[in-house]
mmCIF file of C-alpha atoms in Angstrom:
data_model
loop_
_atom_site.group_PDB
_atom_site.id
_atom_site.type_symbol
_atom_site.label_atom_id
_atom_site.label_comp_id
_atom_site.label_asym_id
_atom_site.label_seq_id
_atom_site.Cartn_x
_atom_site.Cartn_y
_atom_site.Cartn_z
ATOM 1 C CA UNK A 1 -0.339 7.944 -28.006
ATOM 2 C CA UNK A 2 -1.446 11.285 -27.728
ATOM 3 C CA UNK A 3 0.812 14.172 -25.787
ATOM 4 C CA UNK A 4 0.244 13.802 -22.141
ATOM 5 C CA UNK A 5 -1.030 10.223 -21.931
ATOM 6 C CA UNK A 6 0.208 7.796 -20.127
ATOM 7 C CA UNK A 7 1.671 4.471 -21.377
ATOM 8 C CA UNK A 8 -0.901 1.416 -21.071
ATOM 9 C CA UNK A 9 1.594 -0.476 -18.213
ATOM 10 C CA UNK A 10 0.970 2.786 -16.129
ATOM 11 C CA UNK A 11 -2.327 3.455 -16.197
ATOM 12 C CA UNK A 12 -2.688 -0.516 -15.449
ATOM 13 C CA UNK A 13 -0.479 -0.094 -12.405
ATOM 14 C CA UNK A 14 -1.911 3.114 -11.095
ATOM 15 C CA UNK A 15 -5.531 1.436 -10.922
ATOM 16 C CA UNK A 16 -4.143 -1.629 -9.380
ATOM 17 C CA UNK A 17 -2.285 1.107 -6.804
ATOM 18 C CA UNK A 18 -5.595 2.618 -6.793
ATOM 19 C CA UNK A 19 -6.887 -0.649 -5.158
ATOM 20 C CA UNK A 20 -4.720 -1.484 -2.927
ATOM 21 C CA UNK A 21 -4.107 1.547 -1.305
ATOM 22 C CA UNK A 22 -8.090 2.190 -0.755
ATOM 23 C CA UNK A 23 -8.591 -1.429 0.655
ATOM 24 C CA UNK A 24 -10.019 -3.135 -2.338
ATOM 25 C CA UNK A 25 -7.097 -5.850 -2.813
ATOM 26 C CA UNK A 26 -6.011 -5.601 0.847
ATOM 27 C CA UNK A 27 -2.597 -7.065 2.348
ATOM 28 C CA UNK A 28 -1.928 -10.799 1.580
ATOM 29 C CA UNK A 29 -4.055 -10.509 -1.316
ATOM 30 C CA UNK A 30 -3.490 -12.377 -4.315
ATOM 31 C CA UNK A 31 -2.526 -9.532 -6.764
ATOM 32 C CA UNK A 32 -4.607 -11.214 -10.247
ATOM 33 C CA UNK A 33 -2.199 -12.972 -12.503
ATOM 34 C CA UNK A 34 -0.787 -11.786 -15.694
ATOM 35 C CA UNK A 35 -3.535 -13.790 -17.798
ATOM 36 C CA UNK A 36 -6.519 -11.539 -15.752
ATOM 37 C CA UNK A 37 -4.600 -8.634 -15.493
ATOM 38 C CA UNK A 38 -4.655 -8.918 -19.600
ATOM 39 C CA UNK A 39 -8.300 -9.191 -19.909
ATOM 40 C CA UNK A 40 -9.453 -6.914 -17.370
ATOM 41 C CA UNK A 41 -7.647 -4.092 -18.931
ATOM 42 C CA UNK A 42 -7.482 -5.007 -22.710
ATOM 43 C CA UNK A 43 -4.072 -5.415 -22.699
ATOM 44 C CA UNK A 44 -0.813 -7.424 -24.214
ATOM 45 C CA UNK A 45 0.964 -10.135 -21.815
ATOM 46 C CA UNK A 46 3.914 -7.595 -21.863
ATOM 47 C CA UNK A 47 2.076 -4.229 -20.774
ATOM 48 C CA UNK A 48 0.647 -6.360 -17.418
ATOM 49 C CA UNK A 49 3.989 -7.557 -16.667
ATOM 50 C CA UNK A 50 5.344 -3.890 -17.005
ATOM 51 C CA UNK A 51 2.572 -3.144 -14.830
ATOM 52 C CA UNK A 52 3.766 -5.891 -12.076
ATOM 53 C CA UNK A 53 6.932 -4.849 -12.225
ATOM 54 C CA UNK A 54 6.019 -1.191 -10.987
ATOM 55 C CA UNK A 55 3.926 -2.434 -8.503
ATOM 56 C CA UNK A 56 7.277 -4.505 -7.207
ATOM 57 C CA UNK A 57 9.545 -1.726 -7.733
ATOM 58 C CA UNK A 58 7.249 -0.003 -5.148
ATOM 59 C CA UNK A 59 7.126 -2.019 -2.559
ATOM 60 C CA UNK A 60 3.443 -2.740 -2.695
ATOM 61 C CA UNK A 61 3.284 -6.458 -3.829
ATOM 62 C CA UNK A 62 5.807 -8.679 -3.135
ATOM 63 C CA UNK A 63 6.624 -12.333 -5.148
ATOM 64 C CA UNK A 64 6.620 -15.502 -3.251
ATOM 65 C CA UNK A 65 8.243 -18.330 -5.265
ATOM 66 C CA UNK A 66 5.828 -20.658 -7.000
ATOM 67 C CA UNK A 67 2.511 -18.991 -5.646
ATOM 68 C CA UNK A 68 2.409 -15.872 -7.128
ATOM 69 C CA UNK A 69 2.560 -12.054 -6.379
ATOM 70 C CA UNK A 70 0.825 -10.980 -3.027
ATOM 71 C CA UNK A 71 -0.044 -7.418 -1.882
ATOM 72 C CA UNK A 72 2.461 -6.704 1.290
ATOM 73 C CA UNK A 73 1.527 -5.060 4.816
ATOM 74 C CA UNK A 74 1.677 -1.653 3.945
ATOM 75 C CA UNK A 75 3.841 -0.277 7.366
ATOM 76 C CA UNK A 76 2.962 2.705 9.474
ATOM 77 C CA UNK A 77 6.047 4.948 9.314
ATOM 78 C CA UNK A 78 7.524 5.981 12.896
ATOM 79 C CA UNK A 79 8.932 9.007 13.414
ATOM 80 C CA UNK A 80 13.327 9.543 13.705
ATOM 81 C CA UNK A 81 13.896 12.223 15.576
ATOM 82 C CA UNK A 82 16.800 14.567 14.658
ATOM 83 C CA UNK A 83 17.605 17.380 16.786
ATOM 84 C CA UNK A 84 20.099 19.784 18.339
ATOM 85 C CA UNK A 85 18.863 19.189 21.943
ATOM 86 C CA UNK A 86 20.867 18.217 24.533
ATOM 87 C CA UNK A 87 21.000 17.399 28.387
ATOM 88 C CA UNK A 88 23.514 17.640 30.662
ATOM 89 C CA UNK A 89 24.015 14.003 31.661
ATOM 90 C CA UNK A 90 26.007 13.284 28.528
ATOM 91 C CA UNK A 91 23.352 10.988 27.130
ATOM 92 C CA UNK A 92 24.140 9.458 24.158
ATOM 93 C CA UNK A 93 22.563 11.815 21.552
ATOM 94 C CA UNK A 94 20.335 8.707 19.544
ATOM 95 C CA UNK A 95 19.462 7.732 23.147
ATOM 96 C CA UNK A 96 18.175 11.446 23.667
ATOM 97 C CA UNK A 97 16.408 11.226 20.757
ATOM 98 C CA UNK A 98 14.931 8.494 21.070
ATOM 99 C CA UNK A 99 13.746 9.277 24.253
ATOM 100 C CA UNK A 100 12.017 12.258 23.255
ATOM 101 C CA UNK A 101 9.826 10.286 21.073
ATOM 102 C CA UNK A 102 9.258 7.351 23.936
ATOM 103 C CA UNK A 103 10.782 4.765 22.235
ATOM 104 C CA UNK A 104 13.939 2.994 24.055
ATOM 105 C CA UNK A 105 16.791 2.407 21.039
ATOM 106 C CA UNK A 106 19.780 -0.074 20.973
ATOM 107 C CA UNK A 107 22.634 -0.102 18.830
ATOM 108 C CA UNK A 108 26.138 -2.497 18.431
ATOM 109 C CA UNK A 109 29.352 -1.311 16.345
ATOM 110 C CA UNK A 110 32.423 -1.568 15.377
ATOM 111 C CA UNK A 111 35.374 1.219 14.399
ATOM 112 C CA UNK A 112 38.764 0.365 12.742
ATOM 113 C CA UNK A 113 41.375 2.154 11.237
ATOM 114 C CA UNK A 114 41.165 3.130 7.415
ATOM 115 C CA UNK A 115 42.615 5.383 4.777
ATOM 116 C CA UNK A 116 40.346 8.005 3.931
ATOM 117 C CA UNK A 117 38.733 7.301 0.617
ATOM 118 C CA UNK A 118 38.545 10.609 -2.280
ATOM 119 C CA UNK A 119 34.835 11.576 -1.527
ATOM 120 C CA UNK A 120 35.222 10.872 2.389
ATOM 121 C CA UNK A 121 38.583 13.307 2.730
ATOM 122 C CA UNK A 122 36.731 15.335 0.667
ATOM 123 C CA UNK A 123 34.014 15.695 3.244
ATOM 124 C CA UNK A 124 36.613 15.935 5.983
ATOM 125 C CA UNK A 125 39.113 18.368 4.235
ATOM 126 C CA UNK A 126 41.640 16.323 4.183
ATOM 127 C CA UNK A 127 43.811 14.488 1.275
ATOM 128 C CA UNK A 128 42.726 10.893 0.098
ATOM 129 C CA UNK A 129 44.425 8.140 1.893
ATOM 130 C CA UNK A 130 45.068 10.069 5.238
ATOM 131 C CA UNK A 131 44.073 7.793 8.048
ATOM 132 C CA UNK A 132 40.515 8.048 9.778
ATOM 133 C CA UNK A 133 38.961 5.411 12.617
ATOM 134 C CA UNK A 134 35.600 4.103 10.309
ATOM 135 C CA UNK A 135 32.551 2.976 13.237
ATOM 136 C CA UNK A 136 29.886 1.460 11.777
ATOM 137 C CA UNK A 137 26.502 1.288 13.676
ATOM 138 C CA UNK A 138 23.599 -0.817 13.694
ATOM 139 C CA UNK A 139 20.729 1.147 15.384
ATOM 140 C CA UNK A 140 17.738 -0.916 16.799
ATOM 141 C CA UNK A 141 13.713 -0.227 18.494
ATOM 142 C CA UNK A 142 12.603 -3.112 20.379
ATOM 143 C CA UNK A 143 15.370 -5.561 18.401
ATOM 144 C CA UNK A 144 14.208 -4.475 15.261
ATOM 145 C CA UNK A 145 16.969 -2.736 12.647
ATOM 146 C CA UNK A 146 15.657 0.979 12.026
ATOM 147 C CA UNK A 147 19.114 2.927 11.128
ATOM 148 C CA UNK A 148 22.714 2.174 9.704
ATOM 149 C CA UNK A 149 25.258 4.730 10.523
ATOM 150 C CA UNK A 150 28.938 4.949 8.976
ATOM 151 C CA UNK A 151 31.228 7.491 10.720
ATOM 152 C CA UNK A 152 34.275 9.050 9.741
ATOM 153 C CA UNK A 153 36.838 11.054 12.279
ATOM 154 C CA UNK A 154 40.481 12.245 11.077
ATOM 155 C CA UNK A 155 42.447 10.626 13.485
ATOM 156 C CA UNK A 156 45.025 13.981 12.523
ATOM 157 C CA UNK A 157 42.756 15.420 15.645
ATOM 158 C CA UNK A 158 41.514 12.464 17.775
ATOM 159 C CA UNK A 159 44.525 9.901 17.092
ATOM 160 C CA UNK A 160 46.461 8.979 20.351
ATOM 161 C CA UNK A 161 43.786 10.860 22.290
ATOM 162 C CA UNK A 162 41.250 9.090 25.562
ATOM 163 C CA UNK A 163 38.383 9.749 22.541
ATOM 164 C CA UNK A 164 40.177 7.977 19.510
ATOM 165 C CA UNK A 165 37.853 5.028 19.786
ATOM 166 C CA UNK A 166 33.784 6.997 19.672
ATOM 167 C CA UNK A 167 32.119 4.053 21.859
ATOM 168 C CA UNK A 168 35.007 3.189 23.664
ATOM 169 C CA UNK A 169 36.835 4.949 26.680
ATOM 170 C CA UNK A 170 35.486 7.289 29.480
ATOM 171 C CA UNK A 171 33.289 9.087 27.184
ATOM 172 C CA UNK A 172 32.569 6.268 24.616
ATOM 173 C CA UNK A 173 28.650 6.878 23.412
ATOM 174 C CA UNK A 174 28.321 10.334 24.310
ATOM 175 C CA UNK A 175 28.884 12.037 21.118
ATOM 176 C CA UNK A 176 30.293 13.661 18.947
ATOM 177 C CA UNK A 177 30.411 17.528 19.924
ATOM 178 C CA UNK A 178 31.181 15.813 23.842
ATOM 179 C CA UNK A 179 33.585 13.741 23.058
ATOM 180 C CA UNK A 180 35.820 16.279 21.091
ATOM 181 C CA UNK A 181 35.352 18.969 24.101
ATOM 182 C CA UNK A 182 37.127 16.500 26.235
ATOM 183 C CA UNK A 183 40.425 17.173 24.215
ATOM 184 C CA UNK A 184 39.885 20.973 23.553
ATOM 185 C CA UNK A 185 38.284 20.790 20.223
ATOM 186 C CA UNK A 186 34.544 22.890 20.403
ATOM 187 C CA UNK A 187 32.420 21.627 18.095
ATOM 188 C CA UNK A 188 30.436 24.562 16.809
ATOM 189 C CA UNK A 189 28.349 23.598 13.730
ATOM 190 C CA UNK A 190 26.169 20.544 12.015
ATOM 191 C CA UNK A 191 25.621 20.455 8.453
ATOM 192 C CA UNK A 192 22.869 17.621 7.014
ATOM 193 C CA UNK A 193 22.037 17.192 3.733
ATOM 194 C CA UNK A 194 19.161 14.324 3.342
ATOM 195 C CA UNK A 195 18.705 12.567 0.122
ATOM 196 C CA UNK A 196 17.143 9.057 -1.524
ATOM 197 C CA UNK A 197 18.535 6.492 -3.224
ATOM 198 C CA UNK A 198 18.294 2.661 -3.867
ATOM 199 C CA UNK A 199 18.971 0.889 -0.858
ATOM 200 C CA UNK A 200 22.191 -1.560 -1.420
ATOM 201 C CA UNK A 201 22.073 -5.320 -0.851
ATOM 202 C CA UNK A 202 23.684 -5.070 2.285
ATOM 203 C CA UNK A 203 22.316 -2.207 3.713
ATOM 204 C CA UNK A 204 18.431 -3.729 3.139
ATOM 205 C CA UNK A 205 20.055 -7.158 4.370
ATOM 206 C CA UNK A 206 20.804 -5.757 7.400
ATOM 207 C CA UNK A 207 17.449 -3.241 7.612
ATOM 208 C CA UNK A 208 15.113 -6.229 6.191
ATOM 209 C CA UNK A 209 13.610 -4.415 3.375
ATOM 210 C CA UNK A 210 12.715 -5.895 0.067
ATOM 211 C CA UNK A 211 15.202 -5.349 -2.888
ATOM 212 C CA UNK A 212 14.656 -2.540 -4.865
ATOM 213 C CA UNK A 213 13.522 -0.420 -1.590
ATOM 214 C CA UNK A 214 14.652 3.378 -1.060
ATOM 215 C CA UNK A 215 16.506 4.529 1.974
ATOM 216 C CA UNK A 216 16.841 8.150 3.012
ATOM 217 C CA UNK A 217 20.660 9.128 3.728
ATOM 218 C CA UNK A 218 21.232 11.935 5.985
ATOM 219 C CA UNK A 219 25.641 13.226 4.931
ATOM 220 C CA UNK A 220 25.880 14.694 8.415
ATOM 221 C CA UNK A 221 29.262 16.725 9.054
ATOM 222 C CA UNK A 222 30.660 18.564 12.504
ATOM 223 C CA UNK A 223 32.723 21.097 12.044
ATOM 224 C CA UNK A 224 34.961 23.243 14.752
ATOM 225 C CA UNK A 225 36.162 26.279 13.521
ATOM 226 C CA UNK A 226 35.535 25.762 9.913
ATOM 227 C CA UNK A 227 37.119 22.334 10.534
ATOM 228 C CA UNK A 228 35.343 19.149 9.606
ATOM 229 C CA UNK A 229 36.145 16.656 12.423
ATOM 230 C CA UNK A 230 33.871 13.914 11.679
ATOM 231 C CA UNK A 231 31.086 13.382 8.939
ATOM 232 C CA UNK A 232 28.662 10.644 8.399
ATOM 233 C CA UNK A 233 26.392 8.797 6.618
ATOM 234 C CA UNK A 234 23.097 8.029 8.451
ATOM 235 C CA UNK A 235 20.882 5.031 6.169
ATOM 236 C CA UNK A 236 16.986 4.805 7.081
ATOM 237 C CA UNK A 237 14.198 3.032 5.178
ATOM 238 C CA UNK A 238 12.029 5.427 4.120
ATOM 239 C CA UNK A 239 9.080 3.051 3.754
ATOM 240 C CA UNK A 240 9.090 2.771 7.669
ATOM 241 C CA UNK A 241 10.486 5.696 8.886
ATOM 242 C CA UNK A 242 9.983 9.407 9.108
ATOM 243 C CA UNK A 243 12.838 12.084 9.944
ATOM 244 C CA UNK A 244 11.781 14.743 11.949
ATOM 245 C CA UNK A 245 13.569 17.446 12.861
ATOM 246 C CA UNK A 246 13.425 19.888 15.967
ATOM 247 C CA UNK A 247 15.176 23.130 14.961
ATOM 248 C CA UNK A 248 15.443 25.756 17.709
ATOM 249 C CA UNK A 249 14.504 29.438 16.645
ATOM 250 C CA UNK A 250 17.124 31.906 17.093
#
């Protein structure tokens, strides 16, 4: 192989990519079996499975047990907004969001109590094992999953406090940077950092995605005064979804 050629398996896979994305094997389509794939291109049993198995690793075919390998619906992605707007009706700020894009979101959860693990306290500032409430949230459009959130808040500043519980309370679901006005803490800066990775078993369990699938992760951390008071971990699949972001010029 010369320098700067590809291997057989992808050169195989990016014509068979080729095809599907311009139409020519279209969704539900029968992708050709290993036996065709080997004469069509000139190649060994093993470089067409190779080739398969990128395909797969893609997302663009999918295996159904005892039929064969099938080309899947290829989604449109939506759009997730992310912003710094807010209104004055304390809105819930994935509510807000959401509305600015039309779309009318739902989401369940759950907090609890838990020691802060090394890379969370990290985040937060504070030493490993301190106690912090953990939510976890399921975010939904139109019943379907579209986001997983994790949260993290030291309960060193919301502990015994009306706010201790985030969708709990008199100001459960409004927020973050509301919530901790309520007891004197201003919330004055947002860091994200957005990144890919492998989704997990549970996390595509819970988003319906295919093994194998990526999901975007936005680390999101408040901070008050140079304070971290809650960080997070926002999970979307980034074959369906787009983040957007609305950053105000100053």
């Amino acid at each position: 192989m010369t320098f700067g050629e590809q291997p057989a398996y992808l050169r195989v896979a990016s014509d068979l990519r080729r095809k599907i994305v311009n139409g020519a094997l279209p969704p539900h389509t029968r992708l050709p079996s290993q036996a065709r794939i080997r004469e069509e291109y000139g190649v060994s049993d093993t470089v067409a499975l190779e080739a398969r198995k990128v395909l797969m690793a893609e997302g663009l075919v999918e295996g159904r047990s005892g039929s064969g390998t099938y080309v899947r619906e290829r989604p449109v992605p939506r759009r997730i907004a992310r912003s710094g707007y807010r209104t004055a009706t304390g809105a819930n700020p994935f509510r807000q969001e959401q509305a600015a894009e039309g779309t009318r979101g739902t989401w369940e959860s759950s907090s609890e109590q838990v020691d802060a693990s090394a890379a969370i306290a990290a985040r937060l500032g504070i030493a490993a094992g301190e106690r912090v409430m953990r939510t976890r949230y399921v975010f939904r459009d139109a019943g379907e999953a579209m986001m997983l959130s994790t949260s993290w808040e030291p309960l060193a500043v919301t502990g015994r406090t009306p706010v201790m519980l985030p969708e709990e309370g008199p100001l459960g679901g409004c927020g973050v940077v509301e919530r901790m006005s309520a007891i004197d803490v201003v919330v004055d800066n947002v860091a994200e950092e957005v990144g890919a990775r492998p989704g997990l078993a549970e996390e595509l369990l819970a988003l319906g995605g295919v093994p194998g699938h990526v999901v975007m992760v936005i680390q999101r951390t408040y901070y008050a005064s140079g304070r971290a008071v809650e960080t997070a971990d926002v999970v979307v699949p980034a074959d369906r979804y787009r983040i957007a972001y609305h950053l105000p010029v100053r």
